[in-house]
Coordinates of C-alpha atoms and ligand atoms in Angstrom, one line a residue:
M853 CA 4.2 25.3 11.0
I854 CA 1.8 27.4 13.1
Y855 CA -1.7 26.3 12.3
Q856 CA -5.0 28.2 12.8
D857 CA -8.5 26.9 13.3
S858 CA -10.2 28.8 10.5
L859 CA -11.5 28.3 7.0
D860 CA -9.5 31.3 5.7
F861 CA -6.3 29.8 7.0
A862 CA -7.1 26.4 5.4
A863 CA -7.9 28.1 2.1
S864 CA -4.7 30.1 2.3
L865 CA -2.7 26.9 2.6
D866 CA -4.5 25.6 -0.5
R867 CA -3.6 28.7 -2.4
E868 CA 0.1 28.2 -1.6
D869 CA 0.0 24.5 -2.3
P870 CA 2.2 23.7 -5.4
L871 CA 0.3 20.4 -5.9
A872 CA -3.2 22.0 -5.6
S873 CA -4.0 21.5 -9.3
F874 CA -3.8 17.7 -9.1
R875 CA -7.1 17.7 -7.3
G876 CA -8.7 18.6 -10.7
E877 CA -7.3 15.4 -12.2
F878 CA -9.6 13.3 -10.1
N879 CA -13.3 12.4 -10.1
F880 CA -14.9 12.9 -6.7
P881 CA -17.9 11.0 -5.3
R882 CA -21.3 12.7 -5.3
N883 CA -22.8 15.1 -2.9
K884 CA -24.9 13.5 -0.2
N885 CA -27.6 15.0 2.1
G886 CA -26.6 18.4 0.8
F887 CA -22.9 17.9 1.7
S888 CA -20.0 17.9 -0.7
P889 CA -17.7 14.9 -0.3
V890 CA -14.9 15.0 2.2
Y891 CA -13.1 11.9 1.0
L892 CA -10.4 10.7 3.4
C893 CA -10.3 7.1 2.4
G894 CA -7.4 6.9 0.0
N895 CA -5.8 4.4 2.3
S896 CA -8.6 2.0 1.3
L897 CA -9.6 2.9 -2.2
G898 CA -8.1 5.9 -3.9
L899 CA -10.2 8.2 -6.1
Q900 CA -10.5 7.7 -9.8
P901 CA -7.9 9.7 -11.9
K902 CA -9.6 11.1 -15.0
L903 CA -6.6 9.8 -16.9
A904 CA -7.4 6.2 -15.8
V905 CA -10.7 6.5 -17.7
D906 CA -8.9 7.6 -20.8
F907 CA -6.3 4.8 -20.5
V908 CA -8.9 2.0 -20.0
E909 CA -11.1 3.4 -22.9
S910 CA -8.1 3.6 -25.1
E911 CA -7.3 -0.1 -24.6
L912 CA -10.9 -1.1 -25.2
E913 CA -10.7 0.8 -28.4
K914 CA -7.5 -1.0 -29.4
W915 CA -9.2 -4.4 -28.7
K916 CA -12.1 -3.3 -30.9
D917 CA -10.1 -1.9 -33.8
L918 CA -7.0 -4.1 -33.8
A919 CA -8.0 -7.3 -32.1
V920 CA -5.1 -9.7 -32.0
D921 CA -2.8 -7.1 -33.5
G922 CA -3.0 -5.2 -30.3
H923 CA -0.4 -7.5 -28.9
F924 CA 2.3 -6.3 -31.1
H925 CA 1.1 -3.4 -33.4
S926 CA -0.4 -0.8 -31.1
E927 CA 0.6 2.4 -29.5
R928 CA 1.4 0.5 -26.3
P929 CA 1.6 -3.1 -27.4
W930 CA 0.1 -5.5 -24.9
V931 CA 3.1 -7.9 -25.1
N932 CA 5.1 -5.6 -22.9
Y933 CA 2.4 -3.4 -21.5
H934 CA 3.4 -4.1 -17.9
Q935 CA 6.7 -2.4 -18.6
H936 CA 4.9 1.0 -18.6
A937 CA 4.5 0.6 -14.9
T938 CA 8.2 -0.2 -14.3
A939 CA 9.7 3.3 -14.0
G940 CA 6.8 4.6 -11.8
F941 CA 7.1 1.6 -9.5
A942 CA 10.8 1.9 -9.3
E943 CA 10.7 5.6 -8.4
L944 CA 8.0 5.1 -5.7
T945 CA 9.8 2.2 -4.1
G946 CA 13.5 3.2 -4.4
A947 CA 14.1 0.1 -6.5
K948 CA 16.1 -0.5 -9.7
P949 CA 13.8 -1.0 -12.7
G950 CA 14.9 -4.7 -13.0
E951 CA 13.7 -5.3 -9.5
V952 CA 10.0 -4.4 -9.9
V953 CA 7.1 -5.8 -12.0
A954 CA 3.4 -5.2 -12.2
M955 CA 1.6 -8.6 -11.8
N956 CA -1.4 -10.3 -10.2
T957 CA -2.8 -9.0 -7.0
L958 CA -1.2 -8.5 -3.6
T959 CA -2.1 -11.7 -1.7
V960 CA -1.4 -13.8 -4.8
N961 CA 2.0 -12.2 -5.0
L962 CA 2.8 -12.8 -1.4
H963 CA 2.1 -16.5 -2.0
L964 CA 4.2 -16.6 -5.2
L965 CA 7.1 -14.8 -3.6
M966 CA 6.8 -17.1 -0.5
A967 CA 7.0 -20.0 -2.9
S968 CA 10.5 -18.7 -3.7
F969 CA 11.6 -17.2 -0.4
Y970 CA 9.9 -19.3 2.3
R971 CA 11.8 -22.6 2.0
P972 CA 11.6 -24.0 5.5
T973 CA 13.7 -26.8 6.9
P974 CA 12.9 -28.6 10.2
E975 CA 15.6 -26.5 11.8
R976 CA 14.6 -23.2 10.3
R977 CA 10.9 -23.2 9.6
K978 CA 9.2 -20.3 11.4
I979 CA 7.6 -17.1 10.0
I980 CA 7.4 -13.9 12.0
I981 CA 4.4 -11.7 11.3
E982 CA 2.9 -8.9 13.5
A983 CA 0.1 -9.8 15.9
G984 CA -2.3 -7.3 14.3
A985 CA -1.5 -8.3 10.7
F986 CA -4.0 -7.7 8.0
P987 CA -6.1 -10.9 7.9
S988 CA -5.0 -11.8 4.3
D989 CA -1.3 -11.7 5.3
Q990 CA -2.1 -13.8 8.4
Y991 CA -4.0 -16.4 6.4
A992 CA -1.3 -16.5 3.7
A993 CA 1.5 -17.0 6.2
A994 CA -0.3 -19.6 8.2
S995 CA -1.3 -21.6 5.1
Q996 CA 2.3 -21.5 3.8
V997 CA 3.5 -22.9 7.1
R998 CA 0.8 -25.6 6.9
L999 CA 1.5 -26.4 3.2
H1000 CA 5.1 -27.2 4.2
G1001 CA 3.9 -29.7 6.8
F1002 CA 4.5 -27.5 9.8
D1003 CA 2.1 -26.1 12.5
P1004 CA 1.1 -22.4 12.6
E1005 CA 0.4 -22.8 16.3
S1006 CA 4.1 -23.2 17.0
D1007 CA 5.7 -21.9 13.8
L1008 CA 3.9 -18.6 13.2
L1009 CA 5.3 -16.2 15.6
E1010 CA 3.8 -12.8 16.4
W1011 CA 5.5 -9.6 17.1
Q1012 CA 3.1 -7.7 19.2
P1013 CA 2.7 -4.4 21.1
R1014 CA 3.4 -4.5 24.8
A1015 CA 0.4 -4.7 27.2
G1016 CA -1.3 -1.3 27.3
E1017 CA 0.4 -0.1 24.1
T1018 CA -0.8 0.0 20.5
H1019 CA 2.4 0.4 18.5
L1020 CA 5.2 -2.1 17.8
R1021 CA 8.6 -1.6 19.3
L1022 CA 11.6 -2.6 17.2
E1023 CA 13.5 -3.7 20.4
D1024 CA 10.8 -6.4 20.9
L1025 CA 11.4 -7.8 17.4
R1026 CA 15.1 -7.7 18.2
D1027 CA 14.6 -9.7 21.4
M1028 CA 12.4 -12.2 19.7
L1029 CA 15.1 -12.7 17.1
E1030 CA 17.8 -13.1 19.7
R1031 CA 15.7 -15.9 21.2
E1032 CA 14.2 -17.5 18.2
G1033 CA 16.1 -16.2 15.2
H1034 CA 18.0 -19.5 14.4
S1035 CA 14.6 -21.2 13.8
V1036 CA 13.1 -18.4 11.8
A1037 CA 12.9 -18.7 8.0
L1038 CA 11.1 -15.5 7.1
L1039 CA 9.9 -12.2 8.4
L1040 CA 6.7 -11.1 6.7
L1041 CA 6.0 -7.6 7.9
P1042 CA 4.2 -4.5 6.7
G1043 CA 5.7 -1.1 5.9
V1044 CA 2.8 0.7 7.5
Q1045 CA 0.6 -1.0 9.9
Y1046 CA -2.9 -0.8 8.5
Y1047 CA -4.9 -0.4 11.7
T1048 CA -2.7 2.1 13.7
G1049 CA -1.0 3.8 10.7
Q1050 CA 2.4 3.2 12.3
V1051 CA 5.3 3.4 9.8
L1052 CA 7.7 0.6 10.7
D1053 CA 11.5 1.0 10.5
M1054 CA 11.8 -1.1 7.4
Q1055 CA 15.5 -0.6 7.0
A1056 CA 16.1 -1.9 10.6
I1057 CA 13.8 -4.8 10.0
C1058 CA 15.7 -5.8 6.9
E1059 CA 19.0 -5.5 8.8
L1060 CA 17.8 -7.6 11.7
G1061 CA 16.5 -10.3 9.3
R1062 CA 19.9 -10.4 7.6
Q1063 CA 21.8 -10.6 10.9
H1064 CA 19.8 -13.7 11.9
G1065 CA 19.9 -15.4 8.5
C1066 CA 16.2 -14.9 7.8
R1067 CA 14.5 -13.9 4.6
V1068 CA 12.5 -10.7 4.7
G1069 CA 9.4 -9.9 2.8
L1070 CA 7.6 -6.6 3.1
D1071 CA 3.9 -5.9 2.5
L1072 CA 3.8 -2.3 1.3
A1073 CA 0.0 -2.0 0.8
H1074 CA -0.2 1.0 3.0
A1075 CA 3.3 2.3 2.3
V1076 CA 3.5 2.7 -1.4
G1077 CA 2.6 6.2 -2.7
N1078 CA 2.5 7.2 1.0
V1079 CA 6.0 7.2 2.5
A1080 CA 9.5 7.2 1.0
L1081 CA 10.9 3.7 0.3
E1082 CA 14.4 2.6 -0.5
L1083 CA 14.0 -1.0 -1.3
N1084 CA 17.2 -1.5 -3.3
A1085 CA 19.2 -0.1 -0.4
W1086 CA 17.3 -1.7 2.4
A1087 CA 17.4 -5.0 0.5
P1088 CA 14.4 -7.1 1.6
D1089 CA 14.3 -10.3 -0.4
F1090 CA 10.9 -9.4 -1.8
A1091 CA 8.0 -7.0 -1.4
S1092 CA 4.6 -6.5 -2.8
W1093 CA 1.9 -3.8 -2.8
C1094 CA -1.6 -3.3 -4.1
T1095 CA -2.3 -0.3 -6.3
Y1096 CA -5.9 0.6 -5.4
K1097 CA -5.1 2.3 -2.1
Y1098 CA -2.8 5.4 -2.3
L1099 CA -2.0 4.5 -5.9
N1100 CA -5.6 5.2 -7.1
A1101 CA -5.6 2.5 -9.7
G1102 CA -9.1 1.2 -8.9
P1103 CA -10.7 -1.8 -7.3
G1104 CA -8.7 -5.0 -7.8
A1105 CA -6.1 -3.3 -10.0
I1106 CA -2.9 -5.1 -10.8
A1107 CA -0.4 -5.1 -8.0
G1108 CA 3.3 -4.5 -7.9
A1109 CA 6.1 -6.9 -6.8
F1110 CA 9.8 -6.4 -5.9
V1111 CA 12.5 -9.0 -5.9
H1112 CA 15.9 -7.7 -4.8
E1113 CA 18.7 -7.7 -7.5
S1114 CA 20.8 -10.1 -5.4
H1115 CA 18.4 -12.9 -6.5
R1116 CA 19.5 -13.1 -10.1
S1117 CA 18.7 -16.4 -11.6
P1118 CA 17.0 -18.4 -8.9
D1119 CA 16.0 -21.9 -9.8
D1120 CA 13.3 -21.8 -7.2
F1121 CA 10.3 -20.1 -8.6
L1122 CA 7.1 -21.1 -10.4
H1123 CA 7.4 -20.7 -14.1
G1124 CA 4.8 -19.5 -16.6
W1125 CA 5.3 -18.3 -20.2
W1126 CA 5.2 -14.6 -19.3
G1127 CA 8.3 -15.1 -17.1
N1128 CA 10.1 -16.3 -20.1
R1129 CA 12.4 -13.8 -21.8
Q1130 CA 10.3 -11.9 -24.3
S1131 CA 12.8 -12.4 -27.2
T1132 CA 12.3 -16.2 -27.0
R1133 CA 8.8 -16.5 -25.6
F1134 CA 7.1 -17.0 -28.9
E1135 CA 9.5 -19.6 -30.1
M1136 CA 7.4 -21.9 -28.0
R1137 CA 10.4 -23.9 -26.8
R1138 CA 10.1 -26.6 -24.2
K1139 CA 12.8 -25.2 -22.0
F1140 CA 12.1 -22.1 -19.9
D1141 CA 14.4 -19.2 -20.6
A1142 CA 14.0 -16.9 -17.6
A1143 CA 13.6 -13.1 -18.1
E1144 CA 16.0 -10.8 -16.2
G1145 CA 15.1 -9.8 -12.7
A1146 CA 11.6 -9.5 -11.2
E1147 CA 9.9 -10.0 -14.6
A1148 CA 10.8 -13.7 -14.4
W1149 CA 8.2 -14.1 -11.6
Q1150 CA 5.4 -13.2 -14.0
M1151 CA 3.2 -16.1 -15.1
S1152 CA 0.4 -15.2 -17.4
N1153 CA -0.2 -12.4 -19.9
P1154 CA -1.6 -9.6 -17.7
P1155 CA -5.2 -8.3 -17.7
I1156 CA -4.7 -5.1 -19.7
F1157 CA -7.8 -3.4 -18.5
S1158 CA -6.7 -3.7 -14.8
L1159 CA -3.2 -2.6 -15.7
A1160 CA -4.2 0.5 -17.7
P1161 CA -5.4 2.5 -14.7
V1162 CA -2.1 1.6 -12.8
I1163 CA -0.1 3.1 -15.7
A1164 CA -2.3 6.2 -15.8
S1165 CA -2.1 6.7 -12.1
L1166 CA 1.6 6.3 -11.9
R1167 CA 2.0 9.2 -14.4
L1168 CA 0.4 11.5 -11.9
F1169 CA 2.8 10.4 -9.2
Q1170 CA 5.7 10.9 -11.5
Q1171 CA 4.5 14.5 -12.3
A1172 CA 3.8 15.3 -8.6
G1173 CA 7.0 13.7 -7.2
L1174 CA 7.0 11.7 -4.0
D1175 CA 9.1 14.3 -2.2
R1176 CA 6.6 17.1 -2.8
L1177 CA 3.7 14.7 -1.9
R1178 CA 5.4 13.7 1.3
K1179 CA 6.0 17.3 2.3
K1180 CA 2.3 18.2 1.7
S1181 CA 1.2 15.0 3.4
T1182 CA 3.1 15.9 6.5
M1183 CA 1.4 19.3 6.6
L1184 CA -2.1 17.9 5.9
T1185 CA -1.9 15.1 8.5
G1186 CA -0.2 17.5 10.9
Y1187 CA -3.1 20.0 10.4
L1188 CA -5.7 17.2 10.9
D1189 CA -3.9 16.1 14.1
W1190 CA -3.7 19.7 15.4
L1191 CA -7.3 20.5 14.7
I1192 CA -8.5 17.3 16.5
A1193 CA -6.2 18.0 19.5
T1194 CA -7.3 21.7 19.6
R1195 CA -11.0 21.1 19.3
F1196 CA -11.6 17.7 20.8
D1197 CA -8.7 17.0 23.2
N1198 CA -10.8 15.2 25.8
R1199 CA -13.1 13.4 23.5
I1200 CA -11.2 12.2 20.4
G1201 CA -7.6 11.0 20.3
N1202 CA -5.5 9.0 17.9
I1203 CA -3.3 5.9 18.2
T1204 CA -1.0 6.8 15.3
P1205 CA 2.5 7.5 16.6
A1206 CA 3.3 11.2 15.7
G1207 CA 7.0 10.5 15.0
S1208 CA 6.3 7.6 12.6
R1209 CA 3.2 8.1 10.5
G1210 CA 2.2 8.6 6.9
C1211 CA -1.1 10.0 5.7
Q1212 CA -3.3 8.1 8.1
L1213 CA -4.6 8.9 11.5
S1214 CA -6.4 6.2 13.4
L1215 CA -8.9 8.1 15.6
I1216 CA -10.3 6.7 18.8
V1217 CA -13.1 8.0 21.0
K1218 CA -11.8 8.8 24.4
D1219 CA -15.0 10.0 26.0
E1220 CA -16.8 6.8 27.1
S1221 CA -20.2 8.5 26.9
I1222 CA -19.9 8.6 23.1
D1223 CA -20.8 5.6 21.0
A1224 CA -17.9 5.5 18.5
K1225 CA -19.7 3.6 15.8
A1226 CA -22.7 5.9 16.0
L1227 CA -20.4 8.8 15.6
F1228 CA -18.9 7.2 12.6
D1229 CA -22.4 6.8 11.1
R1230 CA -23.2 10.5 11.7
L1231 CA -20.0 11.4 9.8
C1232 CA -21.1 9.2 6.9
E1233 CA -24.5 11.0 6.9
R1234 CA -22.5 14.3 6.5
N1235 CA -20.7 12.8 3.5
V1236 CA -17.4 12.2 5.2
T1237 CA -15.7 9.1 4.0
G1238 CA -13.2 7.5 6.4
D1239 CA -13.5 3.9 7.5
W1240 CA -14.5 2.1 10.5
R1241 CA -12.2 -0.7 11.7
N1242 CA -13.2 -3.0 14.5
P1243 CA -13.0 -2.9 17.4
D1244 CA -12.9 0.9 17.8
V1245 CA -11.0 2.9 15.2
I1246 CA -12.0 5.5 12.6
R1247 CA -9.3 5.7 10.0
V1248 CA -8.9 9.0 8.1
A1249 CA -6.2 9.6 5.6
P1250 CA -5.9 12.9 3.7
A1251 CA -4.1 12.0 0.4
P1252 CA -1.8 14.7 -0.8
L1253 CA -2.6 14.2 -4.5
Y1254 CA -6.2 15.2 -4.2
N1255 CA -7.1 16.3 -0.7
S1256 CA -7.0 19.9 0.3
F1257 CA -6.5 21.7 3.6
V1258 CA -10.1 22.8 3.3
D1259 CA -11.1 19.1 3.2
V1260 CA -9.3 18.7 6.5
F1261 CA -10.9 21.8 8.0
D1262 CA -14.4 20.6 6.7
F1263 CA -13.7 17.2 8.4
A1264 CA -13.2 19.0 11.7
E1265 CA -16.3 21.1 11.2
R1266 CA -18.4 18.0 10.5
L1267 CA -16.9 16.1 13.3
S1268 CA -17.8 18.9 15.7
D1269 CA -21.3 18.9 14.3
A1270 CA -21.6 15.1 14.5
L1271 CA -20.4 15.1 18.1
D1272 CA -23.0 17.7 19.1
D1273 CA -25.8 15.8 17.3
Ligands
LIG242 C1 -5.2 -4.0 1.5 C2 -4.4 -5.0 2.0 C3 -4.4 -6.3 1.5 C4 -5.4 -6.7 0.4 O1 -5.0 -7.8 -0.3 P1 -5.5 -8.1 -1.8 O2 -4.8 -9.3 -2.2 O3 -5.2 -6.9 -2.6 O4 -7.0 -8.3 -1.8 C5 -3.5 -7.3 2.0 N1 -2.6 -7.0 3.0 C6 -2.6 -5.7 3.5 C7 -1.6 -5.4 4.6 C8 -3.4 -4.7 3.0 O5 -3.4 -3.5 3.6

């Protein structure tokens, strides 16, 4: 693709974009200081789909009109409401429908899944995470180690970039496993690193874990709805993802979880009545009768109003198709990268590896005379929404469902303006 630095060119790409109409399916934030929104923050909180409003309102109406009958006698009965997310989750993650379930929120799921898949013994007790792990994952892993009576100081190992580098190298994980693999119980790693935007080789990670007899769990918070996933084939033991980032389901919306089909009837998980087979659940027996597959990991009846937007949002993904989204995303992020390199080569760079990235670019200020945080604030004044991540990164992520090529061009214009201010 030959890019050009002009509004006409950006507008022409939008005219040719087969997904352009999806932009109209979203509510955008307000104008600010006379600037229309350039929203590049879908990696943190996706925009609101208009359909999500309809879906939430519809369930509020059902509660009002049907009350308890909403559980069984409704258009989408609450008793199996979570199943409306199953096909969408399975498509986005390359899973079989029986391997995925909508439940809880991400960190809660990581803990519940670790309750099943992190079963340390004195000989094999360690967890490998990455050194820059999202704090919640780091806290979750460290506390699991501690809960089992071990010491995170020695038993939480970190895969880290080499000195002077920002991205993770697979060969370093391989070396670590060669040395320590016999004592490692679990690899808990992301699909996309949240700070750098690096897409990790999840297939190779799963393969390495298997070779060394470790369980593998993937945190797909920044990967789902962003890059192609093949969970059934890659076969991590478990995975989980939140739905408010690229999946646009709103703050704190219900998360997704994956348990590989090879784990059929495990005895080792925490039971609740929603994990009981639906056909016998209301017989109120004493003995737990596990549902098939990932659904057995559910515990409580789910919060419908936090699940409704997930189901609405997944419909848009199913209509757009991840293949087409990925194709557009590659062009959008490619255009962003090209504009920044063309206009600001000496002043702004990015630490996201070009060969392994999704939507996001993690921008850094190369020119030491520029105060990066002040620059970020000037972008905010111009109604650009990205996000600042300590110590020195501005993350921007054009989302192919609702961002346009003109958004990317406008970002470059406002960045030029903010730099000159
Ligand atoms: C966004 C994100 C979280 C957030 O966790 P919640 O439980 O949804 O609050 C956790 N881990 C990673 C890697 C994330 O990117």
